[in-house]
Structure formats: structure tokens, C-alpha cells
Amino acid sequence: MNPFPMVWADIRALRWTALAIVTLVALAVAIGVAIGAQERALRRSSAAAAEDFDLLIGAPGSQTQLVMSSIYLQPDAIPLIDGRLLNTLAKDERVAAVAPIAFGDISRGYVIVGTTADLVSRWGRLKPSEGRFFAGEGEAVLGADVSYKLGETIEPSHGVLGHAAKPGQVDEEEAGHRHEGHGYVAVGRLPRLGSPWDRAILVPVENVWEVHGLGNGHASEEAGIGLPFDGQKIPGVPAIVVKPRSVAGAYQLRAQYRQGGTMAFFPAEVLVTLYRALGDVRDVLVVASVLNAVLILAAVLLLLVAVAGLRRRRYAVLRALGAPRAYVLLVVWLGMALLIGAGCLSGLAVGAVFTRAVSGLVEAQTGLRLAFSLESREMLQVLLLFAIGSVVSLLPALMSYRAPVVAGLRE
Amino acid sequence: MPVSALPDGAAQAAAKPLHLHGVRLDHRGGDGRPFRVLDIPDLTIPAGARVGLRGPSGSGKTSLLHLIAGLIVPDAGSVAWDAKAVSSLPIPARDLWRRETIGFVFQDFHLIPELDVAANITLPATFSSWRIDKAQHERAAALAGRMGLGDLRRKARVLSRGEQQRVAIARAVLGRPALILADEPTASLDAEHANEVGALLVEVAREAGATLICASHDAALLARMERVVEIGALTGKPLALAS
């Protein structure tokens, strides 16, 4: 028995209705897929962006705020901690490397981050994709997406709290708060990190201090840049990143700098809390999307039951021509399962497009690059929807199977 | 062109005598009370006969065809194809018997509008096998030619009524049925087409040696039959047709 010529004829007879069914199912699937994939992508790329920041030390306050400012470079006014701590930490044997993060200035809408070459190279992991890393004051290393060219002069402006600068654009706020007489020359560029740091301009922390009239932290102008800072007065910084030598050391450091006017924590802890909240939101959205899918399936089923009812005579004719009941059952069931299956497949594709579109928006907003991936979770979700749809389609199929032939012929 | 000249090769299913014995069929009316539609003490239709069923609307002509086709079973009595008591077979066996034995032609053609001429003719072949073999394709093409249908790729929905009924006849005889049942095959056609279609139906049945039972009001069509049975007059009277 080969029901497919008849299945094909049935689908052709529906035409736009068939298309509408496929579209509805596809939308239901796409929404579910997009929610799952989006949340995972956000989690993964935000975790990847925080990878090189093992331990953060800052002034007591909001850990989340410090993470957002120093790792995701969302500007905020952060209280400073004593810069001498940098020297102390650099000498601590539990510390493999330490670097300050100082921000506050912008140029063309890009955040200018003052730090040391250690953090620029992510503790030696990265090589510049162009040029070299900074080796003296007045030099700058560009993030991958920064529109300045090597050799260009970068003029810093004081960032204004509450003013959201658009990366790549000089606006009135920025033009009105220029630090006159200061400038950087771009000497190198970082490879793409997929994080907000792709939109940052990295400069020696000494320059950031000097621009704000705090000196350079060194005893003489000729001392070069970077640790140790041997000046009489070492300016404060909003955040210090520590790369501990061992896990045990990391916990000891965290315990030690949790008191005495500083706050120390693992950014991963903050992220875990955020992910838990994100997961809760996702769960709510998933429940909503499942309900959505159930509603759509129910609507499609009703439609198909109505269609099967309208086709009673068509199927009765097949029976009169000698078709067994199983043939009619298969025709109805396969037709519906095919439509739902086509909806599920195109839903995966539409979900991918959705996710990419949303990822594009997130990237434009934050610089976080979200990698799209479909994984077993979404696949299972779609398979489950297809399985339920197929089983439910048996209902109209059984109705047609049991329909009396003569009554159908007389319609 | 005789059908035997078609590239078929396979043997025609042999027509057998059809016996109805003590058949009673009741329907339930609008008021819920049952009324008797058919009461046939005895009717035998010999193998290869061409029998017209005539009677006023509602006299049970269509019900008799459905009864013979095994689409319904009588409330009493039996319908037998030679020695096979069709009316007492279970549904799957009746479906199988119908598929192997009967070709059905309806008043309103009942083609599948979305399928083309060739697919409509070969549709019954897909009830029993996955592939339509070359011989069946050739037979379908030959039957279409025999019916005067040129283009096999035209969709059924664009055909004229006369053409649709020709496709329906080709579909009915594709499987070489031993028994062809036609329910008012000319009633939806104008006089000219009715005449042509009626002639074709009788010709293919005669050439195939199949029994043809044809319910109709069409005097011209009934005139092509060997016997005409008055359905209204059948009730209560024993009746046997000699071949």
C-alpha cells in the first residue's frame, strides 16, 4: 500500500491552510528553540568573557556592579581602593599575576581602560593581531572592533555618568568633556575576544591617573610603566584583577581581602547567581512557550479534525474503490504528521534565525558575541512536540478509519 | 479496439454469478422509526450479465449497489459471489474482496481533483502495492486512450464532466474487475456525453466479460442493458434472471 499519492493530493488540496499549519507549528517551535539557545549562548559567552578574571578585588559595594563595570565594561561610578594594594599583591607568593582596571574615560564612544600589559595580553595568552602591545606612556592598544587605525591619535574625554556612549561615535557629551592636552597613539590591536573588550581602548594605567591629575604612581618619569609602582603616592583604582597560583591560594586571598576596607570575590560566583536568575527567567519563558506550543497544536488539531470531517466523502470513495481502512488511516495520519514535521523542521531553522537576530542585538548593545548552537535540549523539545503532534493526529485519523463508508458516500 | 488487445497480459478476474437471498435492509427514518428499504427474497445475476436497476428516487437502487459491494451488510439474508458469502465476511476481508472484484462508477465521478488523469486512474493500484509497475502504467495509458483522453498529465479538476466520468470508468476497470457497479453514471452529464459515456461503459464491460450492474434513470443507458430490474417491483417477488 502506498498512501503517498493521496497524502500529496490532500496537502495540495489544503494549500494555504497547509502553509498556515506549517507556519504556526514552526513559530511555536522557533520560540521554544530560541529561548533555550539564547539563554545558553548568553551564559556561555558571558562566562567566556570572564575567563581571565579569576579574582576581583575592589572597594566594598556591589559585587555585581563591579563585575559589570570591570569585566563587561558597563560604565558606572565605582569607589576606589588604595593603589598600594597592587604592590602588596604583586609580592604575595599566592599571586601569579595582578593588574589594575581603571576606567572612566571614553574616546569616540569606546571605553578607555587603564591597566598593565599583563592584563592586555591576558596573562600572556594573547598576541597582538596588529602592531604591538603598549610599552610606554601615551600608547594605546585597540580592541578588535575599535574603529581607530594604528598610528592614529586618540583623544580621551571624561565619561559622564548616566550617559550611554555609542561605540564608534563622538557625540556632544564626549566633545564637551575632552581632556585637553592628553592623547594616545594606537600602537597595536588585540585579536577578537567576543567580549566587550573588543570595543575598549587599553592604555597604561599611569596615563589614566595622570589624565586625572593624580600623578603616575612612579618615583620618576623615567621609571617605565607597569608594576611595581614605587611613587610616594600611588593613586587608587576601581578594581584589581588577581590571577592566583592555586585554588587554595585563591580562597585564602579571597578570605583575606574580604575584610579591612576591601571586597574580594570570584566573578564566577556572581555569574552563577546571575545564571540562576537567568535560568529562572528561562524556565518561565519555556513554560510559556510550551503552553504556546500546546495551544497551537490544539488549534491545528481542531483544524485538521474539521478538515477530516469535510473529507468524509473523499475517503468513503477510496473505501468504495477498495481501499482498506488502514490506507485511509495512513493517509490522514501521514498527512498531518508531515505537516507537523515540516513545521518542526522549519521551526528549528526559524529559531536559529531568531536567535541570531537577538544575538546581533545583544552584541550591538554589549559587545558580547553570542555563539548560536542547537543542542540535544532543543532537539528533544522539538522531537517531543513532533511525537505529541503525531500521536494527537491519530485522533482524526482514527475518526476517518471508523467513519462508515455509506454515510460518507451519501454526503 | 477490444480491451484484450491492451498490453495487459494478466488474466481477467472471472465473472461469477451473484446471489442475493432473503435480503432485507432497514433504515431509520427522520422520526426514528425503521422502514424497510429493500426486501429481496431471491435475486440471481448470472456471470457477465448486464443488468439495469430502475426505480424511483429512494427506492433503494443505491443501497442495493452498496449491499452488493459489501459496503453495508443486510439486516437479514445474504449476498454471495458464487459460493463466497460476501455479506458475512469481516470488514478487512470485504475490503479485499471489493478491491479484487469490483469497479465502482459514481454519479458525481469522485475523482481526486488535485491528481492528474494518470494518477487518478492508477490510484486503486496504490491500495495494495507500493509501486505502480510498468504494465499498470501502460494499461492506464491504454485505457485513457480507449476512453478518448489525450493528455494524461492534466489535473482532474480542469476536466469537463464527460472527461471526468471517462477517467472514472478507466479507474474502475484498471484492476480488471469481474463486477462493475455504476450508480447513475450518466445522470450528471448532458445528453450527448451521457450517450458516449454509457456506450463506453457497456463496451468495456462486454469486452472484459465483466458483470455490469447499473442503477439509472437514463432510458438510453438502460436500453443498452440485457435486463432491467424494477427495484420498486422487486420487493416481495422472487426474481431470477436468466442469462
XYZ file of C-alpha atoms in Angstrom:
654
model
C 0.000 0.000 0.000
C 1.307 3.422 -0.885
C -0.697 6.279 0.640
C 1.674 8.998 -0.548
C -0.072 9.971 -3.807
C -3.198 10.564 -1.738
C -1.282 12.290 1.073
C 0.212 14.606 -1.510
C -3.204 15.277 -3.033
C -4.622 16.059 0.431
C -1.847 18.516 1.224
C -2.239 20.171 -2.173
C -5.963 20.461 -1.554
C -5.232 22.383 1.650
C -2.650 24.647 0.010
C -2.626 27.893 2.044
C -4.102 26.152 5.020
C -1.246 23.658 4.914
C 1.190 26.538 4.740
C -0.549 28.210 7.682
C -0.339 24.999 9.724
C 3.363 24.624 8.978
C 3.932 28.288 9.841
C 2.041 28.069 13.126
C 3.896 24.966 14.247
C 7.173 26.500 13.077
C 6.544 29.606 15.151
C 5.749 27.575 18.242
C 8.913 25.545 17.771
C 11.047 28.567 16.932
C 10.078 30.448 20.074
C 10.938 27.473 22.278
C 14.210 26.831 20.482
C 15.214 30.470 20.532
C 14.620 30.846 24.272
C 16.763 27.835 25.124
C 19.531 28.592 22.656
C 19.631 32.276 23.552
C 19.902 31.707 27.252
C 22.692 29.180 26.786
C 24.557 31.441 24.384
C 24.319 34.326 26.812
C 25.561 32.143 29.646
C 28.456 30.719 27.625
C 29.719 33.928 26.156
C 29.426 35.850 29.409
C 31.340 33.075 31.143
C 33.951 33.111 28.380
C 34.293 36.887 28.749
C 35.000 36.453 32.478
C 37.525 33.674 31.954
C 40.687 35.673 32.616
C 39.262 37.364 35.703
C 39.780 34.813 38.438
C 39.579 37.036 41.484
C 38.396 40.628 41.659
C 39.271 42.998 44.463
C 37.539 46.330 44.867
C 36.108 48.711 47.406
C 33.176 47.280 49.385
C 29.963 47.646 47.459
C 28.008 45.705 44.931
C 29.844 42.707 43.524
C 27.525 42.634 40.536
C 28.252 46.271 39.825
C 32.000 45.667 39.950
C 31.667 42.666 37.607
C 29.527 44.637 35.186
C 31.948 47.570 35.202
C 35.293 45.818 35.114
C 34.558 42.685 33.074
C 31.662 43.764 30.874
C 32.796 47.420 30.784
C 29.370 48.870 31.514
C 30.453 52.267 32.907
C 29.459 53.119 36.433
C 30.836 55.217 39.288
C 32.842 52.833 41.433
C 34.613 53.772 44.676
C 38.387 53.347 44.534
C 40.711 51.194 46.575
C 44.228 52.064 47.606
C 46.680 51.601 44.738
C 49.393 50.371 47.136
C 47.491 47.114 47.309
C 48.794 46.392 43.797
C 52.369 46.272 45.087
C 51.405 44.182 48.089
C 49.610 41.676 45.900
C 52.434 41.568 43.356
C 54.754 40.439 46.146
C 52.314 37.894 47.542
C 53.523 34.391 46.715
C 49.975 33.127 46.237
C 49.575 35.565 43.346
C 50.729 34.618 39.847
C 49.847 37.985 38.345
C 47.944 41.109 39.236
C 46.651 44.052 37.218
C 44.576 47.167 37.853
C 41.499 48.090 35.891
C 40.868 51.821 35.770
C 38.152 53.322 33.659
C 36.178 56.498 33.352
C 37.304 57.954 30.046
C 35.933 57.404 26.595
C 37.015 58.222 23.073
C 34.696 58.008 20.075
C 32.343 56.257 22.465
C 34.850 53.479 23.252
C 35.694 52.864 26.872
C 39.308 53.622 27.722
C 40.665 51.089 30.193
C 43.833 51.764 32.109
C 45.711 48.617 33.027
C 49.067 46.918 32.627
C 50.470 44.916 29.738
C 49.881 41.713 31.716
C 46.118 42.018 31.507
C 46.246 43.351 27.931
C 47.893 40.094 26.887
C 45.522 38.220 29.220
C 48.437 36.956 31.271
C 50.498 36.181 28.197
C 47.789 34.227 26.403
C 47.188 36.711 23.572
C 49.425 38.053 20.819
C 48.523 41.316 19.109
C 46.751 40.806 15.792
C 48.374 44.028 14.528
C 51.286 46.075 15.804
C 52.397 45.517 19.384
C 51.233 45.982 22.956
C 51.931 49.276 24.700
C 55.444 49.710 26.059
C 55.338 53.263 27.355
C 53.037 56.040 28.404
C 50.883 57.590 25.706
C 50.496 54.336 23.802
C 47.235 52.514 23.312
C 46.168 49.013 22.274
C 42.853 48.798 20.433
C 40.141 46.197 20.855
C 39.324 44.274 17.702
C 36.233 46.363 16.885
C 37.619 49.801 17.635
C 37.499 51.972 14.528
C 40.776 53.813 15.138
C 43.707 52.837 12.933
C 47.203 52.138 14.120
C 49.188 55.363 14.350
C 46.090 57.490 14.874
C 45.886 59.834 17.848
C 43.209 59.059 20.383
C 41.800 61.939 22.422
C 40.237 60.909 25.705
C 37.147 62.583 27.144
C 35.770 62.286 30.605
C 32.909 59.824 30.667
C 29.727 61.260 32.095
C 27.759 59.060 34.469
C 24.405 58.071 33.099
C 25.411 58.940 29.588
C 25.440 55.903 27.343
C 28.043 56.458 24.660
C 27.593 54.726 21.312
C 30.782 52.884 20.361
C 32.373 54.404 17.278
C 30.574 57.746 17.578
C 31.706 61.045 19.006
C 28.724 62.841 20.489
C 28.255 66.234 22.142
C 28.807 64.914 25.649
C 32.102 63.435 24.621
C 33.233 66.517 22.670
C 32.343 68.745 25.643
C 34.403 66.798 28.182
C 37.668 66.368 26.336
C 40.845 66.130 28.432
C 42.819 68.842 26.627
C 46.487 68.211 26.103
C 46.272 64.433 26.512
C 46.330 61.923 23.772
C 47.324 58.374 22.910
C 48.827 56.837 19.823
C 47.406 53.483 18.769
C 50.285 51.023 18.533
C 48.584 47.675 18.346
C 45.381 45.765 18.167
C 44.048 42.768 20.081
C 42.585 39.705 18.388
C 38.831 39.294 18.675
C 37.735 38.143 22.124
C 33.968 38.112 21.568
C 33.617 40.209 24.691
C 33.020 43.910 25.451
C 36.797 44.305 25.470
C 36.643 44.222 21.664
C 35.296 47.754 21.994
C 37.786 49.028 24.522
C 40.943 51.100 24.148
C 43.582 49.787 26.514
C 46.157 52.218 27.826
C 48.770 52.175 30.627
C 47.075 52.797 33.958
C 49.663 55.517 34.600
C 48.104 57.597 31.841
C 44.622 57.311 33.290
C 45.967 58.519 36.623
C 47.830 61.391 35.006
C 44.898 62.489 32.896
C 43.004 62.934 36.127
C 45.866 64.825 37.786
C 46.871 62.057 40.174
C 50.495 61.603 39.092
C 51.737 58.367 37.544
C 52.383 56.236 40.606
C 56.126 56.040 39.935
C 59.014 57.809 41.654
C 60.332 59.288 38.395
C 59.106 59.895 34.867
C 61.774 57.524 33.546
C 60.677 54.538 35.569
C 58.770 52.993 32.665
C 55.317 51.557 33.088
C 53.711 48.761 34.999
C 54.333 47.131 38.360
C 55.854 47.854 40.784
C 54.597 51.348 41.466
C 57.305 52.971 43.573
C 55.918 56.504 43.847
C 55.322 58.331 47.101
C 51.696 58.398 46.319
C 50.009 55.639 44.364
C 46.568 56.649 43.110
C 43.575 54.455 43.728
C 41.913 52.099 41.233
C 38.324 50.844 40.959
C 39.269 47.195 40.549
C 42.194 44.834 40.768
C 42.292 41.529 38.922
C 44.290 38.770 40.533
C 45.452 35.592 38.905
C 46.135 33.227 41.809
C 48.679 30.441 41.588
C 46.437 27.789 43.103
C 42.848 27.168 44.059
C 43.759 27.092 47.728
C 45.623 30.372 47.359
C 42.621 31.860 45.605
C 40.361 31.037 48.525
C 42.868 32.369 51.045
C 43.230 35.611 49.100
C 39.502 35.969 48.855
C 39.141 35.457 52.603
C 41.945 37.871 53.383
C 40.736 40.738 51.199
C 37.134 40.405 52.198
C 37.939 42.478 55.238
C 39.832 45.616 56.047
C 38.135 48.001 53.673
C 38.236 45.803 50.570
C 35.940 43.315 48.911
C 37.249 40.200 47.132
C 35.263 37.643 45.200
C 35.318 35.273 42.273
C 33.374 36.757 39.347
C 32.209 33.202 38.645
C 30.219 33.337 41.917
C 28.407 36.445 40.768
C 27.758 34.858 37.390
C 26.366 31.710 38.986
C 23.856 33.855 40.877
C 23.021 35.740 37.703
C 22.679 32.495 35.770
C 20.337 31.143 38.402
C 18.122 34.184 37.909
C 18.550 33.868 34.155
C 17.651 30.178 34.418
C 14.504 31.029 36.352
C 13.515 33.528 33.690
C 14.261 30.934 31.042
C 12.141 28.367 32.842
C 9.219 30.769 32.969
C 9.669 31.548 29.290
C 9.974 27.857 28.450
C 6.747 27.095 30.284
C 5.102 29.951 28.393
C 6.453 28.658 25.103
C 5.318 25.113 25.876
C 1.817 26.397 26.650
C 2.043 28.359 23.449
C 3.001 25.206 21.550
C 0.179 23.241 23.182
C -2.327 25.915 22.183
C -1.061 25.953 18.640
C -1.127 22.159 18.434
C -4.676 22.171 19.780
C -5.707 24.755 17.190
C -4.025 22.779 14.420
C -5.682 19.593 15.626
C -9.108 21.232 15.617
C -8.469 22.472 12.128
C -7.390 19.018 10.994
C -10.373 17.349 12.630
C -12.597 19.783 10.735
C -10.730 19.046 7.519
C -11.022 15.281 8.065
C -14.757 15.804 8.641
C -15.064 17.713 5.389
C -13.250 14.898 3.613
C -15.557 12.120 4.710
C -16.897 11.634 1.223
C -13.419 11.716 -0.314
C -12.261 8.910 1.973
C -15.537 6.995 1.587
C -14.927 6.966 -2.179
C -11.481 5.487 -1.589
C -13.069 2.763 0.544
C -15.675 2.089 -2.155
C -12.854 1.767 -4.669
C -11.337 -0.939 -2.488
C -9.008 0.925 -0.111
C -8.614 -0.855 3.215
C -9.354 1.132 6.360
C -5.662 1.173 7.241
C -4.984 3.019 3.979
C -7.376 5.802 4.949
C -5.885 5.909 8.440
C -2.398 6.246 6.993
C -3.436 8.924 4.500
C -4.939 11.110 7.219
C -2.253 10.441 9.781
C 0.746 10.791 7.469
C -0.651 14.000 6.025
C -0.938 15.570 9.447
C 2.343 14.179 10.729
C 4.082 15.511 7.611
C 2.653 18.989 8.147
C 3.628 18.988 11.812
C 7.036 17.544 10.965
C 7.603 20.202 8.322
C 6.586 22.784 10.920
C 9.063 21.369 13.434
C 11.909 21.379 10.916
C 11.243 24.885 9.683
C 10.774 25.900 13.314
C 14.353 24.834 14.015
C 15.501 26.976 11.109
C 13.341 29.941 12.116
C 14.516 29.514 15.723
C 18.105 29.713 14.508
C 17.285 32.907 12.620
C 15.509 34.348 15.692
C 18.437 33.519 17.921
C 20.908 35.081 15.515
C 18.814 38.206 15.263
C 18.583 38.561 19.040
C 22.293 37.768 19.372
C 23.017 40.542 16.914
C 21.042 42.962 19.076
C 22.799 41.811 22.244
C 26.173 42.139 20.565
C 25.368 45.625 19.312
C 24.325 46.584 22.823
C 27.060 44.976 24.898
C 29.809 43.659 22.629
C 29.201 40.123 23.875
C 29.390 37.767 20.950
C 26.746 35.054 21.354
C 27.546 31.800 19.603
C 24.415 30.024 18.361
C 24.196 26.315 18.894
C 21.349 23.845 18.809
C 21.776 21.117 21.328
C 20.065 17.995 22.496
C 17.796 20.007 24.794
C 16.150 21.852 21.920
C 16.228 18.779 19.700
C 14.460 16.781 22.396
C 11.932 19.559 22.833
C 11.186 19.554 19.106
C 11.116 15.761 18.906
C 8.702 15.680 21.825
C 6.452 18.225 20.160
C 6.543 16.192 16.949
C 5.806 12.973 18.839
C 2.860 14.540 20.654
C 1.620 16.065 17.400
C 1.860 12.705 15.649
C 0.055 10.864 18.415
C -2.640 13.510 18.560
C -3.020 13.288 14.766
C -4.061 9.688 15.245
C -7.341 11.010 16.598
C -8.694 12.439 13.333
C -7.037 9.515 11.538
C -8.981 7.052 13.682
C -12.138 9.083 13.103
C -11.661 8.659 9.380
C -10.751 4.997 9.878
C -14.007 4.322 11.672
C -16.240 6.525 9.512
C -18.999 4.482 7.865
C -18.473 4.376 4.111
C -22.077 4.596 3.020
C -22.826 7.682 5.120
C -19.757 9.313 3.583
C -20.833 8.427 0.060
C -24.272 9.907 0.606
C -22.922 13.285 1.751
C -10.335 -1.711 -30.006
C -11.044 -4.660 -27.749
C -9.654 -4.477 -24.242
C -7.972 -7.830 -24.755
C -5.743 -6.089 -27.257
C -4.435 -3.894 -24.470
C -0.974 -4.699 -23.153
C -2.243 -6.336 -20.049
C -1.071 -9.903 -20.007
C -2.714 -10.720 -16.680
C -5.894 -12.723 -16.810
C -9.235 -11.057 -16.300
C -10.858 -11.852 -12.967
C -13.564 -14.301 -13.949
C -17.114 -13.080 -13.525
C -19.218 -15.264 -11.280
C -22.907 -15.400 -10.572
C -24.169 -13.096 -7.840
C -26.835 -14.374 -5.460
C -28.980 -12.320 -3.102
C -31.077 -14.438 -0.840
C -33.684 -13.283 1.665
C -32.086 -9.865 1.785
C -33.770 -7.252 3.950
C -32.377 -3.815 4.620
C -33.915 -1.375 7.079
C -33.167 2.302 7.502
C -34.152 4.589 10.287
C -36.337 7.461 9.141
C -36.343 11.042 10.327
C -38.864 10.145 13.041
C -36.568 7.440 14.360
C -38.807 4.622 13.154
C -37.222 1.990 10.983
C -38.554 1.456 7.496
C -37.731 -1.258 5.028
C -35.592 -0.139 2.121
C -35.026 -3.449 0.437
C -36.735 -6.777 0.639
C -35.339 -9.186 -1.896
C -36.366 -12.823 -1.401
C -34.189 -14.087 -4.191
C -32.149 -12.465 -6.942
C -29.515 -14.111 -9.060
C -27.453 -12.192 -11.565
C -25.565 -14.530 -13.882
C -21.871 -14.100 -14.583
C -21.186 -11.478 -17.244
C -24.740 -10.176 -17.335
C -25.513 -6.513 -17.904
C -28.340 -5.528 -15.616
C -30.026 -2.170 -15.222
C -31.680 -1.183 -11.959
C -34.593 1.168 -12.427
C -36.840 2.699 -9.839
C -37.999 5.967 -8.404
C -35.688 8.014 -6.183
C -35.464 6.476 -2.724
C -36.450 3.047 -3.971
C -33.129 1.610 -2.792
C -31.132 1.342 -6.025
C -28.031 2.858 -4.459
C -28.490 0.807 -1.285
C -28.624 -2.340 -3.394
C -25.348 -1.397 -5.091
C -23.751 -0.704 -1.692
C -25.045 -4.017 -0.452
C -23.582 -5.870 -3.427
C -20.268 -4.021 -2.994
C -20.125 -5.112 0.642
C -20.106 -1.517 1.867
C -23.094 -2.385 4.034
C -24.434 -5.691 5.217
C -28.104 -6.646 5.079
C -30.191 -6.789 8.232
C -31.191 -10.267 7.122
C -30.243 -12.607 4.312
C -27.051 -12.990 2.373
C -25.185 -11.616 -0.594
C -22.932 -14.159 -2.218
C -20.470 -14.011 -5.072
C -20.795 -17.525 -6.369
C -20.020 -19.586 -3.266
C -18.418 -16.730 -1.284
C -20.860 -15.230 1.217
C -19.593 -11.646 0.967
C -22.118 -10.240 3.426
C -20.801 -12.389 6.261
C -17.114 -11.593 5.735
C -15.353 -9.359 8.273
C -14.594 -5.801 7.133
C -10.961 -6.334 6.060
C -11.914 -9.395 4.000
C -14.767 -7.484 2.384
C -12.386 -4.621 1.585
C -10.026 -7.113 -0.021
C -12.804 -8.798 -1.982
C -14.071 -5.420 -3.168
C -10.607 -4.361 -4.251
C -10.077 -7.566 -6.216
C -13.540 -7.916 -7.674
C -15.348 -4.633 -8.065
C -15.026 -1.494 -10.141
C -17.226 1.373 -8.953
C -18.505 4.259 -11.075
C -20.339 7.091 -9.288
C -22.841 9.664 -10.490
C -20.534 12.504 -9.448
C -17.306 10.872 -10.658
C -15.476 11.434 -7.370
C -12.066 11.899 -8.880
C -9.274 13.356 -6.767
C -9.141 16.885 -8.234
C -5.520 17.503 -7.219
C -4.232 14.417 -9.056
C -3.742 14.169 -12.805
C -5.553 11.776 -15.132
C -2.893 9.060 -14.895
C -2.685 9.230 -11.090
C -6.463 9.085 -10.769
C -6.674 6.008 -12.977
C -3.880 4.196 -11.130
C -4.972 5.296 -7.625
C -6.678 1.954 -6.765
C -3.404 0.163 -7.538
C -1.773 2.059 -4.636
C -4.216 0.465 -2.187
C -2.383 -2.825 -2.428
C 1.140 -2.146 -3.651
C 3.845 0.424 -3.067
C 4.866 0.836 -6.688
C 2.731 1.027 -9.755
C 4.529 -1.241 -12.187
C 5.176 -0.550 -15.838
C 2.389 -2.850 -17.014
C -0.124 -0.934 -14.896
C 1.123 2.410 -16.222
C 0.800 1.105 -19.746
C -2.632 -0.275 -19.068
C -3.712 3.045 -17.549
C -2.424 4.894 -20.620
C -4.151 2.434 -22.941
C -7.419 2.729 -21.005
C -7.177 6.518 -21.129
C -6.670 6.261 -24.877
C -9.602 3.886 -25.124
C -11.705 6.480 -23.267
C -10.557 9.209 -25.644
C -8.473 11.008 -23.042
C -5.415 12.514 -24.657
C -3.347 14.301 -22.046
C -2.606 12.118 -19.015
C -0.935 14.974 -17.145
C -3.984 17.192 -16.855
C -5.338 17.650 -13.372
C -8.755 16.122 -12.788
C -10.132 19.470 -11.638
C -9.736 21.042 -15.086
C -11.530 18.237 -16.938
C -15.050 18.567 -18.318
C -17.756 16.464 -16.720
C -17.760 13.997 -19.602
C -13.991 13.637 -19.384
C -14.168 13.152 -15.617
C -16.599 10.268 -15.988
C -14.350 8.674 -18.624
C -11.447 8.862 -16.163
C -13.695 7.343 -13.503
C -14.576 4.424 -15.805
C -10.906 3.874 -16.630
C -10.167 3.922 -12.863
C -12.962 1.405 -12.249
C -11.688 -1.092 -14.805
C -7.937 -0.716 -14.199
C -7.848 -3.668 -11.836
C -9.806 -5.892 -14.291
C -12.858 -6.209 -12.072
C -15.223 -9.095 -12.604
C -18.095 -6.932 -11.399
C -18.663 -3.313 -12.384
C -21.139 -1.306 -10.324
C -22.348 2.008 -11.694
C -24.590 4.374 -9.770
C -26.338 6.789 -12.150
C -23.184 7.072 -14.272
C -24.805 9.406 -16.797
C -27.071 11.482 -14.567
C -24.607 14.365 -14.196
C -23.850 14.594 -17.919
C -25.615 16.289 -20.807
C -27.384 14.035 -23.294
C -24.545 13.831 -25.793
C -21.879 12.964 -23.222
C -24.284 10.658 -21.422
C -24.680 8.688 -24.618
C -20.939 8.394 -25.236
C -20.117 7.514 -21.646
C -22.932 4.970 -21.483
C -21.688 3.321 -24.668
C -18.098 3.188 -23.370
C -19.170 1.717 -20.043
C -21.127 -1.060 -21.693
C -18.386 -1.727 -24.214
C -15.587 -2.118 -21.672
C -17.785 -4.352 -19.549
C -18.703 -6.531 -22.514
C -15.147 -6.724 -23.826
C -13.893 -7.660 -20.374
C -16.594 -10.215 -19.785
C -17.438 -8.475 -16.511
C -20.848 -8.376 -14.927
C -22.249 -4.832 -15.118
C -24.912 -3.616 -12.709
C -26.052 -0.144 -13.451
C -28.570 1.899 -11.458
C -30.022 4.567 -13.701
C -32.936 6.703 -14.771
C -31.400 7.120 -18.191
C -33.608 5.240 -20.665
C -30.885 5.256 -23.312
C -28.430 3.676 -20.909
C -30.940 1.142 -19.635
C -31.646 0.199 -23.238
C -28.033 -0.957 -23.520
C -28.596 -3.478 -20.706
C -29.630 -7.068 -21.272
C -32.108 -6.945 -18.426
C -33.721 -4.199 -16.413
C -34.930 -4.843 -12.898
C -37.631 -2.615 -11.452
C -36.493 -2.026 -7.890
C -39.866 -0.863 -6.599
C -41.424 -4.006 -8.081
C -38.731 -6.272 -6.706
C -39.989 -6.283 -3.181
C -41.633 -9.495 -2.175
C -41.290 -11.119 -5.550
C -38.840 -13.875 -6.206
C -36.767 -12.995 -9.185
C -34.148 -14.781 -11.153
C -32.612 -13.552 -14.308
C -31.699 -15.947 -16.987
C -28.570 -15.146 -18.892
